[in-house]
PDB file of C-alpha atoms in Angstrom:
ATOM      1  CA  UNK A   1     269.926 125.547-189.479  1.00  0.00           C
ATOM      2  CA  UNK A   2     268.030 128.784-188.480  1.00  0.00           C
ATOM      3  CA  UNK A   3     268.863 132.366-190.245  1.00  0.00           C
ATOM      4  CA  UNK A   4     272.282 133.594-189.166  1.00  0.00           C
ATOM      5  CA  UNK A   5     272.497 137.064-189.479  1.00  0.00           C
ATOM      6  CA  UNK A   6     276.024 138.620-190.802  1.00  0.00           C
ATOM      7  CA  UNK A   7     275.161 142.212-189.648  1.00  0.00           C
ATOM      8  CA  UNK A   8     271.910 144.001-189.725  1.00  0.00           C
ATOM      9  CA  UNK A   9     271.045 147.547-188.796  1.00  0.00           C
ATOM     10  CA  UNK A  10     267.426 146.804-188.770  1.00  0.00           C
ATOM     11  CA  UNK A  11     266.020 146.353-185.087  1.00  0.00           C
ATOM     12  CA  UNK A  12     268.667 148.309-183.455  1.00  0.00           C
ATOM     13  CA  UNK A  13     267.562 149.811-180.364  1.00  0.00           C
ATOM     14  CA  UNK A  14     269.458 151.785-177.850  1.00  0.00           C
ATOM     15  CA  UNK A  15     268.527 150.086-174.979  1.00  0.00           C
ATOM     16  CA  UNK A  16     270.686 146.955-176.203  1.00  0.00           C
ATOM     17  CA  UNK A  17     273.322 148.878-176.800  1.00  0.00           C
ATOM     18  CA  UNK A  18     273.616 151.765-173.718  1.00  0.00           C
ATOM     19  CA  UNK A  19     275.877 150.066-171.802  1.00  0.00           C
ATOM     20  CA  UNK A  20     278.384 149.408-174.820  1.00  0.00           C
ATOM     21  CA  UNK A  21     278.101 153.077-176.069  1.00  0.00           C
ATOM     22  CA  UNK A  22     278.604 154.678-172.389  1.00  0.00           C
ATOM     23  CA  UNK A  23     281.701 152.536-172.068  1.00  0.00           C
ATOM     24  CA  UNK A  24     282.815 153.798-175.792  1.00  0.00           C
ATOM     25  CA  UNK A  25     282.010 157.484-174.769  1.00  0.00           C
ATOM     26  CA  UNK A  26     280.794 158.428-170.808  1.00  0.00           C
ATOM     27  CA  UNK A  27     280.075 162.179-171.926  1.00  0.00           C
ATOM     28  CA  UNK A  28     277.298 160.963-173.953  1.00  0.00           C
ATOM     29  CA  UNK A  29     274.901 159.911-171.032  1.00  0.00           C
ATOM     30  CA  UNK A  30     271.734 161.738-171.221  1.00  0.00           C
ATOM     31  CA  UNK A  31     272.037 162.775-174.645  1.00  0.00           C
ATOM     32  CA  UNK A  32     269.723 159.977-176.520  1.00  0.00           C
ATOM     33  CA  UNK A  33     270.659 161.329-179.971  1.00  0.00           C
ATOM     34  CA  UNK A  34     274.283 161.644-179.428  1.00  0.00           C
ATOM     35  CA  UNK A  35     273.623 158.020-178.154  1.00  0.00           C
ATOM     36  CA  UNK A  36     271.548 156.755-180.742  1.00  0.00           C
ATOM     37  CA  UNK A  37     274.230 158.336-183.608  1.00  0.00           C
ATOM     38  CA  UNK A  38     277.310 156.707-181.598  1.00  0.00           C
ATOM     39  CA  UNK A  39     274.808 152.996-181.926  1.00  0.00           C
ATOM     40  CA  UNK A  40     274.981 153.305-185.349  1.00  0.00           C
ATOM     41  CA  UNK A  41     278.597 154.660-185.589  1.00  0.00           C
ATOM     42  CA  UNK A  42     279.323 151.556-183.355  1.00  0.00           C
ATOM     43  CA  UNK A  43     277.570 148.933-185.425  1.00  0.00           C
ATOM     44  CA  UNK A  44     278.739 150.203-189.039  1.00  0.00           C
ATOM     45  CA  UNK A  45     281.865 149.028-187.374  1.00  0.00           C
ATOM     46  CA  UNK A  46     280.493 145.580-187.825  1.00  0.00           C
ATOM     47  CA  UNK A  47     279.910 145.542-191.072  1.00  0.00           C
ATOM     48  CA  UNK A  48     282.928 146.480-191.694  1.00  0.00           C
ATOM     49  CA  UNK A  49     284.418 143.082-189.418  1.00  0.00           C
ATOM     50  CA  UNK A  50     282.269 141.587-192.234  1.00  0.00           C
ATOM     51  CA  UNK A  51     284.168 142.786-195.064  1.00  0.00           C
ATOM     52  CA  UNK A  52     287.816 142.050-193.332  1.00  0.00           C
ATOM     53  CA  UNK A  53     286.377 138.411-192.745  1.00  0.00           C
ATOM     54  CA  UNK A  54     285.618 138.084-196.446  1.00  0.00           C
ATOM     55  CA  UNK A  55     288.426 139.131-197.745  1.00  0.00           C
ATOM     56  CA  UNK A  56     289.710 136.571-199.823  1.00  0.00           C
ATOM     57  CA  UNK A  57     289.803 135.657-203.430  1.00  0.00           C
ATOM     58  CA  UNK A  58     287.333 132.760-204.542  1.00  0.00           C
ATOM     59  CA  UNK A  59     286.741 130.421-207.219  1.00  0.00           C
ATOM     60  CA  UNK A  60     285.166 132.676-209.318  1.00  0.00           C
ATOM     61  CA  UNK A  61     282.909 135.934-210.077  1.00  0.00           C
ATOM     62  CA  UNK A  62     280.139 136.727-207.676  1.00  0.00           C
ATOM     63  CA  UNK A  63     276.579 136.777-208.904  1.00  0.00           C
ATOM     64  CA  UNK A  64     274.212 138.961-207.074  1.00  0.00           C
ATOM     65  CA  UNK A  65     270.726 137.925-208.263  1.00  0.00           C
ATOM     66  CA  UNK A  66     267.703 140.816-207.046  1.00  0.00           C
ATOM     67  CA  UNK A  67     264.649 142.005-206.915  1.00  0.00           C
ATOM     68  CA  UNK A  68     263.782 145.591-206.657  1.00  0.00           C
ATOM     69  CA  UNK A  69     260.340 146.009-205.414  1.00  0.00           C
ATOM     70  CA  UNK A  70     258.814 149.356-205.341  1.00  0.00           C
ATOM     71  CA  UNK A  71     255.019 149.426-204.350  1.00  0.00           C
ATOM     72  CA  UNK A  72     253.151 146.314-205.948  1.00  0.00           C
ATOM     73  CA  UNK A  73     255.832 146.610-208.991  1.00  0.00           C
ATOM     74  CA  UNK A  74     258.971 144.698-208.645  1.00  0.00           C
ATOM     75  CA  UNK A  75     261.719 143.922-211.239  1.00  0.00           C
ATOM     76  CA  UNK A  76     264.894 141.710-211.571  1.00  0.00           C
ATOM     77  CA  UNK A  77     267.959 143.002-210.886  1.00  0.00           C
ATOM     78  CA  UNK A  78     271.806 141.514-211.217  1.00  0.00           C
ATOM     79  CA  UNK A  79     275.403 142.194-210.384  1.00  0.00           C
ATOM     80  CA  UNK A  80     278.610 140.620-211.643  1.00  0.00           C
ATOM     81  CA  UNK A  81     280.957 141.128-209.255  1.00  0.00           C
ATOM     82  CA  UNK A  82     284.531 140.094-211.481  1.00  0.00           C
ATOM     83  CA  UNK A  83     286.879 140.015-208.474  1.00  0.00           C
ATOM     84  CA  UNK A  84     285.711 136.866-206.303  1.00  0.00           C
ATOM     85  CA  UNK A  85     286.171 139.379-203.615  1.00  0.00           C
ATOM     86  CA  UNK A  86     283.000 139.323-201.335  1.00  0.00           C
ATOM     87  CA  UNK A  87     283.891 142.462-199.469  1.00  0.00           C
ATOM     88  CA  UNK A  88     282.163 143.709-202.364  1.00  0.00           C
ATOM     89  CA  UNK A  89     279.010 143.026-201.415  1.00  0.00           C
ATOM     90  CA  UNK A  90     279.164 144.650-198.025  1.00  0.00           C
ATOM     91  CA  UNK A  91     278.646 147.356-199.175  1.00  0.00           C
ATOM     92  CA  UNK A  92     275.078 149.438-198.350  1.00  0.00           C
ATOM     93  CA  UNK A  93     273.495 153.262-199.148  1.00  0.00           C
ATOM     94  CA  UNK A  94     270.432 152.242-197.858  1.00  0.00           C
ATOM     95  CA  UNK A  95     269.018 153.454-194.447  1.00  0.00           C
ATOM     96  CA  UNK A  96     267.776 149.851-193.054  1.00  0.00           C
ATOM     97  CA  UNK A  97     269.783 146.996-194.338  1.00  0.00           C
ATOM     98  CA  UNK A  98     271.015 143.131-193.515  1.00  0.00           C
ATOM     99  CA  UNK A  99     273.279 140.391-194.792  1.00  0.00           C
ATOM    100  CA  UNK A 100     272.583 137.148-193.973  1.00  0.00           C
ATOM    101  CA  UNK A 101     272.646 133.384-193.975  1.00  0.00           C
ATOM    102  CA  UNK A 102     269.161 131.915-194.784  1.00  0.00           C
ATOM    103  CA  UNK A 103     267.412 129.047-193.833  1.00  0.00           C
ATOM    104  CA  UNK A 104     268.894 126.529-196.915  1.00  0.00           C
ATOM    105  CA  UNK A 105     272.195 128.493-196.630  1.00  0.00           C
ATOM    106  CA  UNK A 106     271.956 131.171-198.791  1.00  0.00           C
ATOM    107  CA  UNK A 107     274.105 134.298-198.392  1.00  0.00           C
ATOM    108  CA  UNK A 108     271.246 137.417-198.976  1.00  0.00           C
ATOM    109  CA  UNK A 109     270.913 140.597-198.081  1.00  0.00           C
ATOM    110  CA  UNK A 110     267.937 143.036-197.527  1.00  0.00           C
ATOM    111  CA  UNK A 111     268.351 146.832-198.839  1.00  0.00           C
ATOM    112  CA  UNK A 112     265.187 149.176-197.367  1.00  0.00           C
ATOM    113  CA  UNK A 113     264.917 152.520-198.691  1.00  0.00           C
ATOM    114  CA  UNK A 114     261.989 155.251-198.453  1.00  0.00           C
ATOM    115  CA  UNK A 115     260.788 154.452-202.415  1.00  0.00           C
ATOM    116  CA  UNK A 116     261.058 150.661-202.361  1.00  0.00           C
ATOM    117  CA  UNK A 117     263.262 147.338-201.116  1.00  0.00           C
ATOM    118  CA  UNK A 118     266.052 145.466-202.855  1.00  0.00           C
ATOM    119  CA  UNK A 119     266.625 141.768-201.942  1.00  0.00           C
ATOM    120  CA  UNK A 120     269.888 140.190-203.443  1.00  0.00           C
ATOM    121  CA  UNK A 121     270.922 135.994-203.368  1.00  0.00           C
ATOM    122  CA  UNK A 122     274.752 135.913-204.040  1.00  0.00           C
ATOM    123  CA  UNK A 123     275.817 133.031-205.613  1.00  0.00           C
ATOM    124  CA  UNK A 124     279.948 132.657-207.062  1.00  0.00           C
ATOM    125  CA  UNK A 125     280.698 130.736-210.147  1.00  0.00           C
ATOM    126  CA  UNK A 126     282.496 127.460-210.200  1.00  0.00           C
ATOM    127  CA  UNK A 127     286.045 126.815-210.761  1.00  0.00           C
ATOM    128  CA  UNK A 128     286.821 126.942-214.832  1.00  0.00           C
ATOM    129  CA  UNK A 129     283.232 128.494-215.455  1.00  0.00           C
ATOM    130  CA  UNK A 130     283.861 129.903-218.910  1.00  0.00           C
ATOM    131  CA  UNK A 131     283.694 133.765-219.493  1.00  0.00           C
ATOM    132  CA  UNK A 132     280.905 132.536-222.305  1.00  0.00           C
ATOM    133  CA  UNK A 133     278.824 130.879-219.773  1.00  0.00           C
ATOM    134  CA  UNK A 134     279.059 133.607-216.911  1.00  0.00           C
ATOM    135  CA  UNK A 135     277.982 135.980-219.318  1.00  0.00           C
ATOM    136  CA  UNK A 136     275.205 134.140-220.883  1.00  0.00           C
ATOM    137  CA  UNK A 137     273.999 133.881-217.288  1.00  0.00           C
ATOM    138  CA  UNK A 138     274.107 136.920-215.996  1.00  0.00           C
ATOM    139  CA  UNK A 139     272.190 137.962-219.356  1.00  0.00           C
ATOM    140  CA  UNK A 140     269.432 135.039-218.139  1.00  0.00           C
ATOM    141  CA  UNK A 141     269.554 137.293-214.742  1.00  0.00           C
ATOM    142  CA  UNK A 142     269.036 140.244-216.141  1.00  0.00           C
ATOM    143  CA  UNK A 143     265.292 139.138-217.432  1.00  0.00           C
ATOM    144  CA  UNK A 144     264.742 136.761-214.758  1.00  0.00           C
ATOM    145  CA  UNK A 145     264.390 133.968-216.994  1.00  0.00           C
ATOM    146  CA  UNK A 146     268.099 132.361-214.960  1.00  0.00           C
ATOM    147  CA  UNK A 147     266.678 128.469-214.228  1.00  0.00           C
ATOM    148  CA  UNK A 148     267.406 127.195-211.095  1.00  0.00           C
ATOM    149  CA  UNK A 149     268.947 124.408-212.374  1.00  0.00           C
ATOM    150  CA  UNK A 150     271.211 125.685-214.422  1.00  0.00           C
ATOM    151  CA  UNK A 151     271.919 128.597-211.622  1.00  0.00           C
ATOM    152  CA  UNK A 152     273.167 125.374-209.623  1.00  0.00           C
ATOM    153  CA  UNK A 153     275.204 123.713-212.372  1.00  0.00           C
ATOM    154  CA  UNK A 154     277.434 126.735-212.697  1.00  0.00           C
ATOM    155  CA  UNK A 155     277.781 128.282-209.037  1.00  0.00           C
ATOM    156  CA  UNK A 156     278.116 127.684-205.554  1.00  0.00           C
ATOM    157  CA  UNK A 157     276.211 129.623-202.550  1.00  0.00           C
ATOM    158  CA  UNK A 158     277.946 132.088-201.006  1.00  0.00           C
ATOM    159  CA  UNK A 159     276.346 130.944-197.880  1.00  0.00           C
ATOM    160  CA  UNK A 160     279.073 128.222-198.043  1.00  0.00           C
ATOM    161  CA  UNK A 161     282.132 130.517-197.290  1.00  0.00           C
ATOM    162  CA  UNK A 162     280.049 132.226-194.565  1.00  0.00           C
ATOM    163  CA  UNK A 163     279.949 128.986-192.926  1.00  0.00           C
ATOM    164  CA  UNK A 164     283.678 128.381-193.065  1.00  0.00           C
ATOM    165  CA  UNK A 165     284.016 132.018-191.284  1.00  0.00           C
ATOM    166  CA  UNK A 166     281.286 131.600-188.802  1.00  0.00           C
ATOM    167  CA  UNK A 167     281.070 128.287-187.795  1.00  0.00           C
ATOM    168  CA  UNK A 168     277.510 127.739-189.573  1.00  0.00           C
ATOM    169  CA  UNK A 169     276.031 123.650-190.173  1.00  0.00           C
ATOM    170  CA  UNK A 170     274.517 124.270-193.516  1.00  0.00           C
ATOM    171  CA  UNK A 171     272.148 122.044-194.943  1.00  0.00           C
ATOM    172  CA  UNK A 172     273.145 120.492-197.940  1.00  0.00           C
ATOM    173  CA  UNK A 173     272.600 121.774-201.360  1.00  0.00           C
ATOM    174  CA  UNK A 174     270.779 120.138-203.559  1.00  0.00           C
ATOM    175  CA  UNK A 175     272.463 118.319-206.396  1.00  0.00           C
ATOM    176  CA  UNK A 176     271.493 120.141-209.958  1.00  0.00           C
ATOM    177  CA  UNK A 177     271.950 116.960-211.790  1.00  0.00           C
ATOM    178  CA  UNK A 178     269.592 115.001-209.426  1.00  0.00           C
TER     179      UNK A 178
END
């Protein structure tokens, strides 16, 4: 399977998008800026489709595992998202940003802001995880010292619900206990 991207407001360009915004708003020919703010207006709109298709309850907590990267420094980062709810995670206050389905089915996204980048893997607890073992995780996350392994024991990929929405062939996952 090849990278399916969710939404993304990274390569947007107004020449893919002049037809669509001149049919949204004819008095806006000839004003590139007006144009280029209705593009963005317009795909923001998109994201939000994203967050209306997740909306449902899963199995469990989310985990959002990160790195923050500023410069050559870059540090682990983690969110516990309680609800199961990923419309959560569409959520963005950066300028440049992307959610997506990688390459081994991974739900991700990319956060670019002037001082640094964020990249998050979002990952959601199995079915009777205990409260104990979430949180003794997420702890793991919090130093980046969370084993892959044991990261698959306990959770699922988000990536897997994506597919159920968008009609993705994911490749397997790799069996923890293999």
């Amino acid at each position: 399977m090849e990278r399916y991207i969710i939404w993304s407001n990274l390569d947007l360009k107004l020449d893919d998008w002049r037809e669509r915004v001149l049919a949204e708003d004819p008095s806006l020919a000839g004003d590139e800026a007006a144009m280029e703010r209705k593009m963005f207006e317009l795909n923001n709109l998109r994201l939000l489709d994203a967050r209306i298709n997740f909306d449902e309850e899963l199995d469990g907590p989310i985990l959002a595992l990160g790195e923050v990267r500023v410069g050559d420094e870059s540090a682990p980062v983690y969110k516990l998202y309680p609800s199961g709810n990923p419309t959560a995670i569409f959520y963005t206050d950066s300028p440049l940003a992307e959610y997506a389905v990688d390459e081994d089915g991974e739900l991700r996204s990319f956060h670019q802001y002037p001082g640094g980048t964020i990249t998050v893997r979002y990952r959601v607890f199995k079915e009777n995880t205990e409260p104990a073992i979430q949180q003794r995780l997420s702890e793991l996350a919090s130093k980046g010292l969370l084993a892959e392994e044991l990261l698959r024991a306990h959770t699922t990929r988000l990536g897997e619900h994506a597919a159920l929405i968008y009609k993705l062939d994911l490749p397997k996952e790799a069996d923890p206990e293999a």
